[in-house]
């Protein structure tokens, strides 16, 4: 009995990894999976068989993570993969993103749902350009927790001074970008130091191992500061003898909490009423909060359909047809001024047009390249968009769910662009504008 | 909430932490509702196996107190466990659902598909499935696939676009950002939807236990006539086993997956309750497919190759 109960009532942490090709990311992921006993015998045997058939001497743990034929043939990772492991304390969903520079879009994809990012550094190289890119992306996506894993400590004689200098430089840079929290951990993924087990080689380090930190980092935030938001997904109307008048507005709470009796407003119409009841998947509750999928019952029968947003009347966002946002372009075809697109925000998809692309961001130094004309795959830039209908958008800094959107090609349905409404970085200092720099490629 | 959570989340945020099962459930329900809101003709693949049973349970909760706005589709290999078929029909009747059946046996009888020498019918499911999708004009097809099952599935999207030939092209997948799923598709194309993408086998079992979901009996230990082939216990039957040199014996076994009888193996087990099954799985050093599925062992990329052709 106790086994089941303990295993059942844990929390879930979604996190992403970021690292350059040779920083040891695969080794770290392999060790987390291996040392948490998440690699099972038959999987390991399959890797051993495949490694042997290629003439390798030992099992190549990269084969565990590179799942596709093309990846194994080329020895590269071409896409985000999701991996799962668990400890008695917590369940983990790991977005395993490729380290190549050109895969910015994959890191954006992985980080969009992550509560934490692990950024790897090779202790011998210190903070390099790629590290700054990863930190900038974590800040841009507003990942709440950042772990700096200073890897290959075994190759710098486990020296505290090496780690301290790197941690200090990175933390200063990340905080300037507005990253709310950095935890720096000295590790050797290869030797296993401070990944799952504390290292005997670094007794000067008093902090948690990577896994300990993953197990204990908070996964929820103070909801009292969140704007409550519920995008209506679907109207539930049984129209049966048992429920002749039931009319419920179903959706997943995107931010904050709602309670029965609360005065709410429906956007974009602006009509107000009170919450008469909340059903949590069939069970009536008094209060519900973010990421719960619920069905809301209202006191008045007002016109509400999929795409509408329910918000507290005292805390409604403005509606607008002009959106300014930072975007990451994820499609192979470029995004250009004048492009007619579809914009999906919450549960609403509207027609939109790209009015202007004022700048493209260089992640290396955060400089802005003005009026680039277009954004190509993996580019990050500022975009002004006009929508056909007013949308209730929040700033991405206030709400990752209702401050984000995607652009879709209306012709073939391709997902074009990931968008974040409002200012790019939480930094108190304005981001500098540099016009003559053409070295913006990343 | 149990003491585990209380201990872990000290301070004011504890009341707002969802358990991992609540988080997975909420995400799956969100996916079901997105499909209901955006598609014309969705269908849920239902085999009577535990993953599809959990999917149906989630769909029932997602739209309660209204009925599930989807029909069900079973790809019938003709090599079914009788207990599972009985469960399937009883469940369909109980919830007043509509069941479509795509029959592999029909295709063999008509000479469109040929029986394989090894008698395995799993690879033969792809054609009946994809033709049924086209014939019924289904535009969204829910599958119980989980990313933890197999390394090709680890790369699968929640909304996975399939072309008019139902093919999966891993290089042309749409990035999935936040929870903004993109279901746009051209006529003739459809989207495979995987609400259990982020669940593991253990999550599925724990959820079944928590929700008190009834399962076909073959998931629990029972005495059964089996024979050994390729390191697995297979049930004797009309599909072509045992062959010469394979001897039938009575053993206490249970199943971890339910599929075609010819390639789904049983495991030795004395677990007769959900609690015991969960304890057994938590301690197992074998994945569910590795332990009990012959078809995934055919080649290193067996699953990827079948998925490309239109299999789940």
XYZ file of C-alpha atoms in Angstrom:
754
model
C 0.000 0.000 0.000
C 2.707 2.452 1.000
C 4.612 1.876 -2.240
C 1.710 2.942 -4.405
C 0.844 5.968 -2.333
C 4.401 7.250 -2.295
C 4.822 6.726 -6.016
C 1.504 8.317 -6.854
C 1.603 11.586 -4.999
C 4.660 13.237 -6.423
C 4.916 16.385 -8.501
C 5.990 16.784 -12.098
C 8.917 18.922 -13.237
C 9.355 19.777 -16.904
C 12.869 20.831 -17.738
C 15.094 21.324 -20.764
C 18.793 20.901 -21.375
C 20.992 23.234 -23.382
C 24.595 22.724 -24.280
C 27.027 22.843 -27.145
C 27.974 19.741 -29.070
C 30.986 18.784 -26.983
C 29.898 20.009 -23.595
C 28.782 16.552 -22.534
C 25.029 16.994 -22.719
C 24.368 13.439 -23.881
C 26.575 12.144 -21.109
C 24.688 14.180 -18.523
C 21.315 13.031 -19.839
C 22.591 9.457 -20.036
C 23.839 9.623 -16.467
C 20.611 11.090 -15.107
C 18.653 8.332 -16.832
C 21.141 5.625 -15.929
C 21.764 6.570 -12.313
C 18.056 7.081 -11.643
C 17.636 3.544 -13.001
C 15.426 4.741 -15.843
C 17.292 2.779 -18.490
C 15.938 -0.710 -18.434
C 17.791 -3.867 -19.271
C 16.269 -4.442 -22.686
C 16.969 -0.842 -23.751
C 20.581 -1.165 -22.679
C 20.854 -4.497 -24.489
C 19.460 -2.906 -27.662
C 22.103 -0.175 -27.421
C 24.821 -2.757 -26.825
C 23.662 -4.777 -29.857
C 23.583 -1.679 -32.071
C 26.964 -0.471 -30.788
C 28.560 -3.870 -31.386
C 27.134 -4.108 -34.899
C 28.865 -0.813 -35.666
C 32.129 -2.163 -34.337
C 32.146 -0.006 -31.222
C 33.862 -1.439 -28.165
C 31.464 -0.286 -25.458
C 27.819 0.752 -25.482
C 27.339 4.168 -27.094
C 24.846 5.895 -24.798
C 24.057 8.469 -27.489
C 22.109 5.675 -29.201
C 19.656 5.842 -26.318
C 18.733 9.390 -27.189
C 19.186 9.473 -30.954
C 16.085 7.603 -31.978
C 15.672 8.204 -35.669
C 17.351 6.371 -38.521
C 18.811 9.569 -39.978
C 20.169 10.572 -36.586
C 21.889 7.278 -36.036
C 23.280 7.272 -39.558
C 24.675 10.771 -39.244
C 25.468 10.645 -35.541
C 23.566 13.875 -34.930
C 20.417 14.880 -33.148
C 17.913 16.578 -35.432
C 14.994 17.302 -33.195
C 13.655 17.736 -29.691
C 13.022 14.438 -27.958
C 11.125 14.018 -24.727
C 12.421 11.674 -22.052
C 10.941 10.482 -18.820
C 12.406 9.464 -15.547
C 11.363 9.385 -11.957
C 12.715 9.311 -8.450
C 10.626 8.597 -5.358
C 10.329 12.379 -4.909
C 9.347 13.599 -8.343
C 8.541 12.780 -11.976
C 10.547 14.451 -14.727
C 9.819 15.309 -18.339
C 13.052 16.249 -20.034
C 12.986 18.156 -23.317
C 16.254 16.979 -24.808
C 17.213 19.655 -27.340
C 20.055 19.495 -29.846
C 23.066 21.655 -29.135
C 23.831 22.888 -32.623
C 23.769 26.629 -33.061
C 21.300 26.435 -35.934
C 18.726 24.703 -33.760
C 17.652 27.777 -31.817
C 14.054 26.906 -32.677
C 14.404 23.564 -30.969
C 15.658 25.130 -27.776
C 12.764 27.584 -27.940
C 10.365 24.653 -28.376
C 11.844 22.778 -25.438
C 12.039 25.838 -23.192
C 8.469 26.961 -23.928
C 7.064 24.317 -21.586
C 10.030 24.096 -19.213
C 10.090 25.221 -15.609
C 13.858 24.851 -15.524
C 16.773 24.843 -17.948
C 20.112 23.173 -17.405
C 22.843 25.058 -19.268
C 26.078 23.133 -19.618
C 29.527 24.653 -19.741
C 32.881 22.995 -20.317
C 34.951 24.049 -17.282
C 38.058 24.317 -19.466
C 36.414 26.865 -21.779
C 34.333 28.915 -19.349
C 31.519 31.194 -20.502
C 31.539 31.226 -24.293
C 29.253 32.752 -26.916
C 27.042 29.698 -26.987
C 26.575 29.979 -23.210
C 25.412 33.566 -23.600
C 22.957 32.477 -26.300
C 21.530 29.822 -24.040
C 21.227 32.261 -21.153
C 19.560 34.816 -23.427
C 17.070 32.215 -24.667
C 16.269 31.133 -21.107
C 15.680 34.794 -20.222
C 13.633 35.427 -23.369
C 11.420 32.385 -22.750
C 11.270 33.328 -19.053
C 12.145 29.923 -17.777
C 11.728 30.353 -14.008
C 14.817 28.416 -12.918
C 18.245 28.159 -14.534
C 20.891 25.636 -13.538
C 24.440 26.259 -14.650
C 26.203 22.895 -14.770
C 29.933 23.478 -14.982
C 30.978 20.165 -16.493
C 34.300 18.352 -16.902
C 35.541 19.500 -13.504
C 37.728 16.378 -13.555
C 39.752 17.995 -16.344
C 40.558 21.102 -14.262
C 41.643 19.152 -11.187
C 38.320 19.866 -9.455
C 39.574 23.377 -8.635
C 37.165 25.583 -6.725
C 38.677 28.753 -8.208
C 37.840 27.635 -11.767
C 34.230 26.926 -10.844
C 33.819 30.111 -8.781
C 35.063 32.359 -11.581
C 32.739 30.776 -14.162
C 29.741 30.790 -11.821
C 30.294 34.436 -10.965
C 30.642 35.555 -14.590
C 27.577 33.593 -15.719
C 25.373 34.618 -12.821
C 26.148 38.307 -13.326
C 25.294 38.014 -17.026
C 22.099 36.022 -16.435
C 20.795 38.331 -13.710
C 21.380 41.300 -15.991
C 19.146 39.578 -18.541
C 16.450 39.153 -15.939
C 16.869 35.451 -15.214
C 15.239 35.231 -11.788
C 17.371 32.470 -10.309
C 20.648 30.747 -11.123
C 21.965 27.659 -9.364
C 25.538 26.816 -10.308
C 26.752 23.243 -9.782
C 30.253 21.875 -10.484
C 29.969 18.433 -12.072
C 31.672 15.737 -14.047
C 28.985 13.974 -16.042
C 31.492 11.377 -17.185
C 32.800 10.537 -13.703
C 29.444 11.095 -12.021
C 30.507 13.927 -9.699
C 27.541 15.886 -8.300
C 25.076 14.582 -10.893
C 23.212 12.090 -8.737
C 25.779 11.415 -6.018
C 27.708 14.140 -4.143
C 31.330 14.327 -5.254
C 34.143 13.212 -2.986
C 36.486 15.196 -5.226
C 34.900 18.569 -4.474
C 34.385 18.754 -0.724
C 34.569 22.557 -1.015
C 31.136 22.474 -2.694
C 28.266 22.503 -0.222
C 25.309 22.762 -2.576
C 22.953 20.169 -4.034
C 23.711 17.679 -6.771
C 21.918 18.207 -10.087
C 19.316 15.569 -9.229
C 18.783 16.881 -5.679
C 18.128 20.316 -7.112
C 15.742 18.950 -9.739
C 13.884 17.115 -6.992
C 13.415 20.109 -4.733
C 13.045 23.189 -6.943
C 9.517 24.632 -6.527
C 7.173 23.886 -9.441
C 4.481 26.390 -8.595
C 4.473 30.101 -8.120
C 2.727 32.557 -5.899
C -0.707 32.713 -7.506
C -1.707 35.869 -5.679
C 0.388 37.882 -8.105
C -0.964 36.135 -11.214
C -3.727 37.477 -13.412
C -6.386 34.758 -13.558
C -7.105 33.651 -17.137
C -9.284 30.938 -18.659
C -9.386 30.500 -22.447
C -12.703 28.835 -23.332
C -12.018 25.668 -25.288
C -15.402 24.097 -25.684
C -18.997 24.630 -24.581
C -20.462 21.596 -22.831
C -24.244 21.298 -23.319
C -25.563 17.785 -22.636
C -29.206 18.667 -23.440
C -30.317 15.466 -21.755
C -33.282 14.764 -19.471
C -30.879 14.671 -16.547
C -29.117 17.935 -17.479
C -31.572 19.942 -19.590
C -30.072 23.347 -18.788
C -26.403 22.562 -18.158
C -24.171 24.960 -20.032
C -20.516 24.792 -19.032
C -17.464 26.553 -20.400
C -14.583 24.114 -20.521
C -10.925 25.059 -20.525
C -7.554 24.746 -18.853
C -6.792 27.580 -16.457
C -3.846 29.380 -18.045
C -2.900 31.478 -15.032
C -4.023 32.306 -11.512
C -7.122 30.962 -9.782
C -10.914 31.295 -9.988
C -13.495 30.838 -7.242
C -17.240 30.382 -7.110
C -19.056 33.698 -6.660
C -16.313 35.682 -8.390
C -17.311 38.491 -10.761
C -15.877 37.699 -14.196
C -15.741 39.363 -17.594
C -15.829 37.662 -20.973
C -13.370 38.973 -23.544
C -13.426 40.300 -26.177
C -17.187 41.040 -25.743
C -16.697 42.656 -22.318
C -19.866 41.199 -20.769
C -19.768 40.449 -17.052
C -21.403 37.926 -14.760
C -20.616 35.745 -11.747
C -19.216 32.228 -11.483
C -22.094 30.008 -10.331
C -20.066 26.819 -10.120
C -16.814 25.115 -11.059
C -16.644 21.471 -12.120
C -13.233 19.851 -11.858
C -13.662 16.944 -14.295
C -17.042 15.994 -12.916
C -16.526 17.060 -9.286
C -17.850 20.410 -8.068
C -15.169 22.551 -6.351
C -15.107 26.028 -4.791
C -11.797 27.110 -6.230
C -9.574 26.011 -9.110
C -6.140 27.126 -10.197
C -3.607 27.109 -12.942
C -3.166 24.162 -15.202
C -6.334 22.508 -13.912
C -8.787 21.629 -16.671
C -12.187 22.778 -15.475
C -15.714 23.608 -16.563
C -17.122 26.946 -15.427
C -20.856 27.549 -14.898
C -22.097 31.146 -14.963
C -25.052 32.877 -13.359
C -26.248 34.570 -16.543
C -26.830 32.996 -19.915
C -24.540 35.158 -22.031
C -23.091 34.430 -25.436
C -19.726 32.705 -24.989
C -17.940 30.405 -27.396
C -14.572 28.795 -28.066
C -11.884 31.434 -28.287
C -13.303 33.710 -25.612
C -11.266 34.483 -22.499
C -12.736 34.516 -18.975
C -10.968 36.906 -16.586
C -11.742 38.481 -13.200
C -13.645 41.721 -13.833
C -11.228 43.610 -11.603
C -8.204 42.328 -13.502
C -8.991 42.295 -17.222
C -6.249 42.731 -19.823
C -6.730 45.322 -22.570
C -7.861 44.036 -25.945
C -5.925 45.146 -28.980
C -5.537 44.548 -32.701
C -1.939 45.713 -32.691
C 0.526 43.336 -31.122
C 4.226 43.969 -30.680
C 6.201 40.917 -29.778
C 9.511 39.145 -29.802
C 9.332 36.112 -32.057
C 11.442 33.106 -32.944
C 10.919 32.048 -36.523
C 10.677 28.260 -36.674
C 9.773 27.542 -40.331
C 12.176 27.099 -43.224
C 10.443 29.701 -45.419
C 11.151 33.266 -44.211
C 8.707 35.606 -42.489
C 8.384 38.918 -44.320
C 6.612 42.248 -43.907
C 3.164 42.011 -45.475
C 2.918 38.263 -44.803
C -0.722 37.220 -44.237
C -0.889 34.651 -41.470
C -3.120 33.050 -38.877
C -2.401 33.840 -35.248
C -3.323 31.320 -32.545
C -3.562 32.830 -29.076
C -5.046 30.643 -26.349
C -7.980 28.931 -28.003
C -8.585 31.656 -30.588
C -7.220 31.664 -34.143
C -7.561 34.922 -36.092
C -6.325 36.361 -39.365
C -3.335 38.646 -39.042
C -0.810 40.524 -41.105
C 2.856 41.194 -40.380
C 3.028 45.016 -40.436
C 6.661 45.509 -39.602
C 9.831 43.732 -38.544
C 11.639 46.550 -36.729
C 14.673 44.549 -35.658
C 16.461 41.259 -35.474
C 18.178 40.259 -32.253
C 21.728 38.981 -32.035
C 21.748 36.564 -29.135
C 25.529 36.721 -28.775
C 25.617 40.304 -27.571
C 21.901 41.194 -27.508
C 22.409 43.886 -30.114
C 19.584 44.741 -32.488
C 19.930 44.721 -36.254
C 17.336 47.232 -37.513
C 14.861 46.484 -40.300
C 16.241 43.136 -41.414
C 13.481 42.854 -44.031
C 12.729 39.258 -43.103
C 13.292 36.623 -40.477
C 14.615 33.226 -41.515
C 14.590 29.948 -39.619
C 16.062 30.295 -36.103
C 16.038 34.114 -36.250
C 14.762 36.019 -33.249
C 13.319 39.442 -33.885
C 10.794 42.079 -32.996
C 7.560 41.995 -34.989
C 4.482 44.233 -35.235
C 1.302 42.377 -36.108
C -2.199 43.647 -36.904
C -4.990 41.185 -36.144
C -8.401 41.031 -37.826
C -10.166 40.917 -34.452
C -9.281 42.376 -31.065
C -7.390 39.976 -28.781
C -6.985 40.102 -24.999
C -3.235 39.649 -24.737
C -1.035 39.791 -21.681
C 2.614 40.610 -21.625
C 4.653 37.396 -21.783
C 6.473 38.601 -18.675
C 3.158 38.438 -16.796
C 1.833 35.197 -18.249
C 3.675 32.635 -20.347
C 0.361 31.117 -21.478
C -1.719 34.183 -22.385
C 1.307 36.204 -23.462
C 2.357 33.702 -26.115
C 1.054 32.895 -29.586
C 2.004 31.047 -32.747
C 1.763 32.195 -36.349
C 0.442 29.683 -38.880
C 0.658 29.673 -42.663
C -2.979 29.823 -43.859
C -2.109 27.948 -47.062
C -0.502 24.790 -45.784
C -0.909 25.003 -42.009
C 2.814 25.195 -41.262
C 3.719 26.552 -37.835
C 5.784 29.599 -38.762
C 6.699 31.538 -35.674
C 6.637 31.482 -31.879
C 5.659 34.810 -30.358
C 6.046 36.469 -26.965
C 4.081 39.653 -26.380
C 5.746 42.741 -24.937
C 9.325 43.519 -23.988
C 11.957 40.876 -24.644
C 13.927 40.852 -21.449
C 13.113 41.535 -17.862
C 16.296 43.575 -17.639
C 15.802 46.973 -16.027
C 18.292 48.451 -18.493
C 17.089 49.123 -22.046
C 18.588 46.827 -24.637
C 21.130 48.724 -26.707
C 20.554 49.379 -30.402
C 23.475 48.779 -32.728
C 23.031 49.438 -36.403
C 26.358 48.853 -38.150
C 26.970 45.364 -36.855
C 26.416 42.734 -39.455
C 27.724 39.839 -37.409
C 24.256 38.906 -36.261
C 24.203 35.359 -37.495
C 23.636 32.616 -34.931
C -2.537 15.183 -0.693
C -0.285 12.829 1.174
C 2.619 13.566 3.422
C 5.026 13.175 0.519
C 3.783 16.373 -1.034
C 3.451 18.248 2.221
C 7.048 17.504 3.067
C 8.316 18.489 -0.333
C 6.545 21.776 -0.826
C 7.003 23.687 2.362
C 5.407 27.088 2.604
C 2.497 28.791 0.947
C 2.759 27.262 -2.505
C 1.934 23.714 -1.441
C -1.838 24.008 -1.944
C -1.294 24.927 -5.606
C 1.049 22.108 -6.555
C -0.723 19.548 -8.738
C 0.310 15.956 -8.257
C 1.973 14.536 -11.358
C -1.130 12.472 -12.144
C -3.358 15.542 -11.858
C -1.010 17.459 -14.145
C -0.973 14.669 -16.743
C -4.746 14.265 -16.515
C -5.350 17.986 -16.959
C -3.025 18.117 -19.962
C -4.730 15.121 -21.620
C -8.182 16.616 -21.050
C -6.980 19.876 -22.586
C -5.865 17.907 -25.668
C -9.228 16.126 -25.975
C -11.083 19.431 -25.750
C -8.819 21.118 -28.310
C -9.644 18.375 -30.794
C -13.365 18.585 -30.031
C -13.181 22.324 -30.627
C -11.193 22.278 -33.859
C -12.005 19.104 -35.813
C -15.054 17.855 -37.688
C -14.746 14.075 -37.412
C -12.475 12.845 -34.624
C -12.252 9.173 -33.672
C -10.599 7.382 -30.750
C -8.633 4.214 -31.448
C -9.935 1.660 -28.985
C -8.497 -1.818 -28.673
C -9.598 -2.719 -25.172
C -5.981 -2.341 -24.064
C -5.116 -0.310 -20.969
C -3.926 2.802 -22.805
C -7.080 3.107 -24.877
C -9.174 2.375 -21.789
C -7.454 5.259 -20.001
C -8.031 7.477 -23.056
C -11.737 6.716 -23.014
C -11.885 7.401 -19.277
C -10.211 10.787 -19.804
C -12.597 11.624 -22.663
C -15.585 10.776 -20.458
C -14.268 13.141 -17.774
C -13.382 15.872 -20.269
C -16.942 16.260 -21.524
C -18.955 15.275 -18.426
C -21.855 15.522 -17.912
C -22.274 15.451 -21.705
C -21.488 12.411 -23.833
C -18.112 11.902 -25.481
C -18.366 13.677 -28.859
C -16.233 11.061 -30.643
C -16.798 7.597 -32.043
C -14.398 4.694 -31.482
C -12.362 2.667 -33.965
C -10.932 -0.806 -33.400
C -8.412 -2.281 -35.796
C -9.272 -5.938 -35.383
C -6.373 -8.259 -36.228
C -8.575 -11.324 -35.970
C -6.234 -12.666 -33.310
C -7.890 -11.128 -30.322
C -8.037 -12.234 -26.755
C -11.722 -13.142 -26.212
C -11.775 -11.375 -22.830
C -10.663 -8.171 -24.489
C -13.320 -8.289 -27.212
C -15.947 -8.913 -24.559
C -14.654 -5.916 -22.590
C -14.670 -3.760 -25.734
C -18.290 -4.523 -26.608
C -19.506 -4.137 -23.033
C -17.792 -0.732 -22.692
C -19.142 0.557 -25.992
C -22.676 -0.440 -24.974
C -22.338 0.962 -21.451
C -21.466 4.457 -22.678
C -23.722 4.455 -25.718
C -20.791 4.923 -28.063
C -20.446 4.101 -31.749
C -17.753 1.592 -32.694
C -16.148 1.294 -36.132
C -14.194 -1.868 -36.870
C -11.427 -2.215 -39.460
C -10.839 -5.934 -39.927
C -7.506 -7.432 -40.949
C -9.237 -10.792 -41.495
C -11.491 -9.197 -44.137
C -8.458 -7.951 -46.023
C -6.867 -11.399 -45.902
C -10.103 -13.080 -47.006
C -10.392 -10.686 -49.940
C -6.791 -11.370 -50.899
C -5.721 -7.760 -50.409
C -3.343 -8.674 -47.594
C -1.303 -11.841 -47.313
C -0.720 -13.742 -44.106
C 2.912 -13.530 -43.039
C 4.909 -16.746 -42.596
C 5.368 -15.993 -38.891
C 1.619 -15.495 -38.409
C 2.100 -12.044 -36.921
C -0.622 -9.636 -37.925
C 0.527 -6.422 -36.256
C 2.269 -5.088 -39.398
C -0.895 -5.909 -41.379
C -2.958 -3.416 -39.371
C -1.656 -0.363 -41.200
C -3.655 -0.753 -44.431
C -7.079 -1.439 -42.861
C -6.474 1.447 -40.440
C -5.484 4.003 -43.051
C -8.222 2.964 -45.496
C -10.828 3.225 -42.754
C -9.599 6.717 -41.893
C -9.948 7.749 -45.541
C -13.304 6.034 -46.048
C -14.865 7.582 -42.943
C -13.104 10.916 -43.528
C -11.772 11.013 -39.989
C -9.725 14.192 -39.559
C -8.353 13.545 -36.079
C -7.436 10.070 -34.833
C -6.615 9.656 -31.137
C -3.998 7.052 -30.319
C -2.776 5.849 -26.929
C 0.892 6.034 -27.961
C 3.315 7.201 -25.285
C 6.717 8.700 -25.881
C 8.289 6.482 -23.243
C 7.459 3.353 -25.227
C 10.104 3.561 -27.884
C 12.842 5.891 -29.092
C 11.094 6.834 -32.347
C 8.028 7.717 -30.306
C 10.161 9.959 -28.061
C 10.228 12.321 -31.049
C 6.507 12.185 -31.736
C 4.374 15.310 -31.455
C 1.093 15.470 -29.537
C -0.589 16.625 -32.766
C 1.085 14.685 -35.571
C 0.141 15.594 -39.124
C -0.242 12.702 -41.571
C -0.432 13.153 -45.325
C -3.097 11.616 -47.564
C -1.165 8.336 -47.401
C -1.152 8.546 -43.578
C 2.642 8.791 -43.626
C 4.725 10.218 -40.799
C 7.767 12.271 -41.746
C 9.848 12.981 -38.658
C 11.839 15.668 -40.471
C 8.739 17.664 -41.346
C 7.108 17.745 -37.941
C 5.727 21.005 -36.627
C 7.429 22.369 -33.538
C 5.015 22.315 -30.584
C 5.230 25.479 -28.525
C 3.613 26.046 -25.133
C 0.236 24.291 -25.287
C -0.692 25.893 -28.605
C -1.414 22.820 -30.715
C -1.694 23.335 -34.448
C -4.340 21.111 -36.033
C -4.450 22.696 -39.491
C -4.567 20.147 -42.277
C -5.560 19.931 -45.928
C -8.488 17.805 -47.125
C -7.385 14.169 -47.210
C -4.760 14.739 -44.535
C -5.445 13.974 -40.921
C -3.882 14.527 -37.537
C -2.907 11.752 -35.139
C -3.396 12.939 -31.596
C -1.636 11.450 -28.582
C -3.116 12.669 -25.282
C -0.938 10.218 -23.306
C 2.324 11.399 -24.904
C 3.830 12.412 -21.589
C 2.643 9.421 -19.576
C 4.809 6.461 -18.660
C 3.638 2.892 -18.178
C 3.733 3.423 -14.414
C 1.668 6.618 -14.692
C -0.994 4.696 -16.614
C -1.169 1.990 -13.957
C -1.210 4.464 -11.079
C -3.982 6.398 -12.772
C -5.991 3.213 -13.321
C -5.589 2.449 -9.621
C -6.476 5.964 -8.493
C -9.550 6.191 -10.683
C -10.672 2.632 -10.046
C -10.869 1.823 -13.750
C -11.916 -1.704 -14.667
C -9.580 -3.661 -16.960
C -9.840 -6.911 -18.926
C -8.801 -9.833 -16.736
C -5.735 -10.743 -18.793
C -3.845 -7.857 -17.171
C -3.885 -9.763 -13.886
C -2.185 -13.030 -13.022
C -4.124 -16.111 -14.084
C -3.379 -19.687 -15.088
C -3.014 -19.979 -18.826
C -1.831 -22.464 -21.437
C 1.272 -20.952 -22.989
C 4.373 -21.992 -24.866
C 7.799 -20.370 -25.172
C 8.961 -18.678 -28.374
C 11.733 -16.115 -28.676
C 11.973 -15.757 -24.911
C 8.274 -14.917 -24.470
C 5.248 -16.832 -23.246
C 2.679 -16.922 -26.058
C -0.879 -18.131 -25.755
C -1.718 -21.195 -27.823
C -4.375 -20.556 -30.407
C -5.688 -20.843 -33.928
C -3.280 -18.201 -35.174
C -0.433 -20.697 -35.524
C 1.095 -21.708 -32.271
C 2.542 -23.880 -30.965
C 4.628 -25.302 -33.776
C 6.679 -28.493 -33.758
C 9.111 -28.561 -30.888
C 7.157 -26.010 -28.857
C 5.353 -27.463 -25.907
C 2.318 -26.061 -24.170
C 2.379 -25.728 -20.432
C 0.165 -24.199 -17.800
C 1.700 -21.163 -16.100
C 0.671 -18.302 -13.842
C 1.042 -15.265 -16.096
C -0.324 -11.853 -16.906
C -0.074 -9.424 -19.814
C 1.565 -5.989 -19.782
C 0.215 -5.012 -23.180
C -2.706 -6.199 -25.230
C -2.188 -6.640 -28.921
C -2.260 -9.297 -31.548
C -2.082 -12.716 -29.836
C 0.644 -13.887 -32.178
C 3.211 -11.377 -31.002
C 2.096 -10.276 -27.546
C 3.790 -12.204 -24.816
C 2.758 -12.821 -21.241
C 5.048 -12.447 -18.258
C 5.339 -14.733 -15.260
C 3.482 -13.022 -12.459
C 1.450 -13.603 -9.340
C 0.059 -10.056 -9.262
C -3.720 -10.275 -8.948
C -4.488 -6.748 -7.711
C -3.661 -3.302 -9.077
C -1.407 -2.698 -6.086
C 0.570 -5.832 -6.848
C 0.804 -4.996 -10.547
C 2.162 -1.538 -9.762
C 4.716 -2.933 -7.334
C 5.787 -5.433 -9.974
C 6.162 -2.806 -12.712
C 8.027 -0.400 -10.448
C 10.582 -3.136 -9.787
C 10.763 -4.468 -13.356
C 13.996 -4.056 -15.254
C 12.328 -4.562 -18.621
C 10.244 -2.103 -20.640
C 6.767 -3.158 -21.491
C 7.491 -3.564 -25.183
C 10.850 -5.190 -24.648
C 9.254 -7.782 -22.419
C 6.200 -8.591 -24.454
C 6.296 -7.397 -28.032
C 7.903 -9.467 -30.760
C 7.174 -7.019 -33.556
C 9.420 -4.278 -32.144
C 12.399 -6.587 -32.175
C 12.317 -7.112 -35.931
C 14.848 -4.357 -36.600
C 16.490 -1.423 -34.890
C 14.076 0.984 -36.575
C 11.016 -1.288 -36.701
C 8.729 1.185 -34.981
C 9.984 4.187 -36.935
C 9.503 2.336 -40.231
C 5.966 1.255 -39.366
C 5.099 4.743 -38.128
C 6.293 6.247 -41.392
C 3.860 3.993 -43.248
C 0.908 5.060 -41.167
C 1.025 2.772 -38.130
C 0.671 4.311 -34.717
